[in-house]
Amino acid sequence: MKYNERPSTKLYQNLGKLFYAIAMADKKVHPVEIKRLKEAIKEHWLAVDDLKDEFGTDAAYQIEIVFDWLQQEEKESELYFKAFTDYFNEHKENFTEQVKILIWKTADGIASSFSGKNKSELVLLEKLKLLLG
């Protein structure tokens, strides 16, 4: 993506990977983590921009779609955290301060939603904090 291009649905798809990685850090995605993600999408992510996917749906729903799809894969969270990190480093221009703040709030909310934050989640959150700057 060139510097002057708008964010695409790929941004939201990669956010789905990140939030899945956070939820899966303890090797299990809990229903309350899914609920917290859906709340965050409705409360915050839908208002970020007016981007639509190829079906005319708000592109922010790509976060949930990818998250749901990855649950079926049940792979290590580190794999998807790395995928997000790679995307972030290649497309930093798409990550405004507002988006970075929402990423942090959503990730922290997911990690906190089930019995507080465990060690695996804390490690990923620290990596995310360093990545976002």
PDB file of C-alpha atoms in Angstrom:
ATOM      1  CA  MET A   1       0.000   0.000   0.000  1.00  0.00           C
ATOM      2  CA  LYS A   2       1.344   3.390  -0.923  1.00  0.00           C
ATOM      3  CA  TYR A   3       1.588   6.162   1.653  1.00  0.00           C
ATOM      4  CA  ASN A   4      -1.337   8.160   0.280  1.00  0.00           C
ATOM      5  CA  GLU A   5      -3.758   5.241   0.017  1.00  0.00           C
ATOM      6  CA  ARG A   6      -6.618   4.929   2.492  1.00  0.00           C
ATOM      7  CA  PRO A   7      -6.646   1.999   4.837  1.00  0.00           C
ATOM      8  CA  SER A   8      -8.231  -1.050   3.296  1.00  0.00           C
ATOM      9  CA  THR A   9     -10.127  -3.962   4.706  1.00  0.00           C
ATOM     10  CA  LYS A  10      -6.675  -5.533   5.226  1.00  0.00           C
ATOM     11  CA  LEU A  11      -6.196  -3.210   8.200  1.00  0.00           C
ATOM     12  CA  TYR A  12      -9.303  -4.602   9.872  1.00  0.00           C
ATOM     13  CA  GLN A  13      -8.427  -8.172   8.928  1.00  0.00           C
ATOM     14  CA  ASN A  14      -5.054  -7.790  10.598  1.00  0.00           C
ATOM     15  CA  LEU A  15      -6.690  -6.299  13.672  1.00  0.00           C
ATOM     16  CA  GLY A  16      -8.780  -9.476  13.805  1.00  0.00           C
ATOM     17  CA  LYS A  17      -5.520 -11.438  13.879  1.00  0.00           C
ATOM     18  CA  LEU A  18      -4.135  -9.262  16.667  1.00  0.00           C
ATOM     19  CA  PHE A  19      -7.212  -9.495  18.857  1.00  0.00           C
ATOM     20  CA  TYR A  20      -7.395 -13.248  18.297  1.00  0.00           C
ATOM     21  CA  ALA A  21      -3.735 -13.512  19.347  1.00  0.00           C
ATOM     22  CA  ILE A  22      -4.499 -11.652  22.567  1.00  0.00           C
ATOM     23  CA  ALA A  23      -7.550 -13.817  23.332  1.00  0.00           C
ATOM     24  CA  MET A  24      -5.703 -17.043  22.461  1.00  0.00           C
ATOM     25  CA  ALA A  25      -2.588 -16.170  24.499  1.00  0.00           C
ATOM     26  CA  ASP A  26      -3.677 -18.579  27.242  1.00  0.00           C
ATOM     27  CA  LYS A  27      -4.410 -21.310  24.643  1.00  0.00           C
ATOM     28  CA  LYS A  28      -8.198 -20.851  24.876  1.00  0.00           C
ATOM     29  CA  VAL A  29     -10.617 -18.215  23.628  1.00  0.00           C
ATOM     30  CA  HIS A  30     -13.260 -17.598  26.279  1.00  0.00           C
ATOM     31  CA  PRO A  31     -16.835 -16.506  25.457  1.00  0.00           C
ATOM     32  CA  VAL A  32     -16.430 -13.330  27.523  1.00  0.00           C
ATOM     33  CA  GLU A  33     -13.429 -12.346  25.345  1.00  0.00           C
ATOM     34  CA  ILE A  34     -15.555 -12.734  22.219  1.00  0.00           C
ATOM     35  CA  LYS A  35     -18.296 -10.658  23.835  1.00  0.00           C
ATOM     36  CA  ARG A  36     -15.805  -7.915  24.736  1.00  0.00           C
ATOM     37  CA  LEU A  37     -14.475  -7.834  21.160  1.00  0.00           C
ATOM     38  CA  LYS A  38     -17.977  -7.517  19.697  1.00  0.00           C
ATOM     39  CA  GLU A  39     -18.772  -4.704  22.133  1.00  0.00           C
ATOM     40  CA  ALA A  40     -15.583  -2.867  21.162  1.00  0.00           C
ATOM     41  CA  ILE A  41     -16.393  -3.167  17.467  1.00  0.00           C
ATOM     42  CA  LYS A  42     -19.871  -1.715  17.969  1.00  0.00           C
ATOM     43  CA  GLU A  43     -18.823   0.953  20.474  1.00  0.00           C
ATOM     44  CA  HIS A  44     -15.611   2.141  18.819  1.00  0.00           C
ATOM     45  CA  TRP A  45     -14.446   0.545  15.588  1.00  0.00           C
ATOM     46  CA  LEU A  46     -17.546   1.211  13.457  1.00  0.00           C
ATOM     47  CA  ALA A  47     -16.999   4.948  13.935  1.00  0.00           C
ATOM     48  CA  VAL A  48     -13.345   4.978  12.806  1.00  0.00           C
ATOM     49  CA  ASP A  49     -14.116   5.530   9.118  1.00  0.00           C
ATOM     50  CA  ASP A  50     -16.772   4.950   6.486  1.00  0.00           C
ATOM     51  CA  LEU A  51     -14.898   2.209   4.650  1.00  0.00           C
ATOM     52  CA  LYS A  52     -17.071  -0.608   3.315  1.00  0.00           C
ATOM     53  CA  ASP A  53     -16.077  -4.121   2.296  1.00  0.00           C
ATOM     54  CA  GLU A  54     -16.941  -5.676  -1.059  1.00  0.00           C
ATOM     55  CA  PHE A  55     -20.427  -6.538   0.252  1.00  0.00           C
ATOM     56  CA  GLY A  56     -21.215  -2.982   1.359  1.00  0.00           C
ATOM     57  CA  THR A  57     -20.823  -3.795   5.056  1.00  0.00           C
ATOM     58  CA  ASP A  58     -18.764  -1.603   7.374  1.00  0.00           C
ATOM     59  CA  ALA A  59     -15.182  -2.824   7.013  1.00  0.00           C
ATOM     60  CA  ALA A  60     -14.716  -2.857  10.793  1.00  0.00           C
ATOM     61  CA  TYR A  61     -16.760  -6.067  10.864  1.00  0.00           C
ATOM     62  CA  GLN A  62     -13.766  -7.714   9.171  1.00  0.00           C
ATOM     63  CA  ILE A  63     -12.211  -7.758  12.651  1.00  0.00           C
ATOM     64  CA  GLU A  64     -14.956 -10.064  13.890  1.00  0.00           C
ATOM     65  CA  ILE A  65     -15.071 -12.157  10.714  1.00  0.00           C
ATOM     66  CA  VAL A  66     -11.336 -12.898  10.817  1.00  0.00           C
ATOM     67  CA  PHE A  67     -11.419 -13.506  14.579  1.00  0.00           C
ATOM     68  CA  ASP A  68     -14.247 -16.037  14.146  1.00  0.00           C
ATOM     69  CA  TRP A  69     -12.459 -17.759  11.275  1.00  0.00           C
ATOM     70  CA  LEU A  70      -9.218 -18.035  13.256  1.00  0.00           C
ATOM     71  CA  GLN A  71     -11.048 -19.728  16.113  1.00  0.00           C
ATOM     72  CA  GLN A  72     -11.622 -22.661  13.793  1.00  0.00           C
ATOM     73  CA  GLU A  73      -7.906 -22.787  13.002  1.00  0.00           C
ATOM     74  CA  GLU A  74      -6.873 -22.917  16.681  1.00  0.00           C
ATOM     75  CA  LYS A  75      -3.239 -22.087  15.967  1.00  0.00           C
ATOM     76  CA  GLU A  76      -0.708 -20.463  18.266  1.00  0.00           C
ATOM     77  CA  SER A  77      -1.400 -16.856  19.104  1.00  0.00           C
ATOM     78  CA  GLU A  78       2.223 -15.890  18.437  1.00  0.00           C
ATOM     79  CA  LEU A  79       1.756 -16.713  14.728  1.00  0.00           C
ATOM     80  CA  TYR A  80      -1.037 -14.153  14.393  1.00  0.00           C
ATOM     81  CA  PHE A  81       0.669 -11.584  16.583  1.00  0.00           C
ATOM     82  CA  LYS A  82       3.647 -11.767  14.216  1.00  0.00           C
ATOM     83  CA  ALA A  83       1.348 -11.396  11.197  1.00  0.00           C
ATOM     84  CA  PHE A  84      -0.100  -8.236  12.745  1.00  0.00           C
ATOM     85  CA  THR A  85       3.371  -6.930  13.601  1.00  0.00           C
ATOM     86  CA  ASP A  86       4.524  -7.451  10.007  1.00  0.00           C
ATOM     87  CA  TYR A  87       1.449  -5.648   8.670  1.00  0.00           C
ATOM     88  CA  PHE A  88       1.896  -2.798  11.149  1.00  0.00           C
ATOM     89  CA  ASN A  89       5.548  -2.304  10.194  1.00  0.00           C
ATOM     90  CA  GLU A  90       4.709  -2.283   6.474  1.00  0.00           C
ATOM     91  CA  HIS A  91       1.730   0.088   6.799  1.00  0.00           C
ATOM     92  CA  LYS A  92       2.524   2.436   9.681  1.00  0.00           C
ATOM     93  CA  GLU A  93       0.859   5.321   7.867  1.00  0.00           C
ATOM     94  CA  ASN A  94      -2.545   3.683   8.435  1.00  0.00           C
ATOM     95  CA  PHE A  95      -2.134   3.703  12.209  1.00  0.00           C
ATOM     96  CA  THR A  96      -3.162   7.123  13.424  1.00  0.00           C
ATOM     97  CA  GLU A  97      -2.967   7.969  17.111  1.00  0.00           C
ATOM     98  CA  GLN A  98      -6.726   7.413  17.361  1.00  0.00           C
ATOM     99  CA  VAL A  99      -6.388   3.923  15.850  1.00  0.00           C
ATOM    100  CA  LYS A 100      -3.441   3.072  18.109  1.00  0.00           C
ATOM    101  CA  ILE A 101      -5.431   4.116  21.178  1.00  0.00           C
ATOM    102  CA  LEU A 102      -8.397   1.982  20.071  1.00  0.00           C
ATOM    103  CA  ILE A 103      -6.097  -0.968  19.406  1.00  0.00           C
ATOM    104  CA  TRP A 104      -4.679  -0.692  22.910  1.00  0.00           C
ATOM    105  CA  LYS A 105      -8.086  -0.275  24.573  1.00  0.00           C
ATOM    106  CA  THR A 106      -9.533  -3.232  22.683  1.00  0.00           C
ATOM    107  CA  ALA A 107      -6.555  -5.524  23.331  1.00  0.00           C
ATOM    108  CA  ASP A 108      -6.431  -4.575  26.999  1.00  0.00           C
ATOM    109  CA  GLY A 109     -10.193  -5.052  27.316  1.00  0.00           C
ATOM    110  CA  ILE A 110     -10.023  -8.534  25.808  1.00  0.00           C
ATOM    111  CA  ALA A 111      -7.112  -9.520  28.056  1.00  0.00           C
ATOM    112  CA  SER A 112      -8.886  -8.194  31.155  1.00  0.00           C
ATOM    113  CA  SER A 113     -12.258  -9.728  30.422  1.00  0.00           C
ATOM    114  CA  PHE A 114     -11.562 -13.257  31.691  1.00  0.00           C
ATOM    115  CA  SER A 115     -10.082 -13.585  35.191  1.00  0.00           C
ATOM    116  CA  GLY A 116      -7.792 -10.605  34.753  1.00  0.00           C
ATOM    117  CA  LYS A 117      -4.611 -10.708  32.729  1.00  0.00           C
ATOM    118  CA  ASN A 118      -2.452 -13.805  32.825  1.00  0.00           C
ATOM    119  CA  LYS A 119       1.295 -13.947  32.152  1.00  0.00           C
ATOM    120  CA  SER A 120       0.908 -14.853  28.458  1.00  0.00           C
ATOM    121  CA  GLU A 121      -1.470 -11.956  27.881  1.00  0.00           C
ATOM    122  CA  LEU A 122       0.807  -9.560  29.760  1.00  0.00           C
ATOM    123  CA  VAL A 123       3.740 -10.558  27.548  1.00  0.00           C
ATOM    124  CA  LEU A 124       1.735  -9.925  24.365  1.00  0.00           C
ATOM    125  CA  LEU A 125       0.368  -6.654  25.711  1.00  0.00           C
ATOM    126  CA  GLU A 126       3.886  -5.470  26.488  1.00  0.00           C
ATOM    127  CA  LYS A 127       5.016  -6.374  22.960  1.00  0.00           C
ATOM    128  CA  LEU A 128       2.005  -4.516  21.582  1.00  0.00           C
ATOM    129  CA  LYS A 129       2.761  -1.451  23.701  1.00  0.00           C
ATOM    130  CA  LEU A 130       6.323  -1.374  22.347  1.00  0.00           C
ATOM    131  CA  LEU A 131       5.093  -1.842  18.780  1.00  0.00           C
ATOM    132  CA  LEU A 132       2.534   0.947  18.975  1.00  0.00           C
ATOM    133  CA  GLY A 133       5.086   3.289  20.518  1.00  0.00           C
TER     134      GLY A 133
END
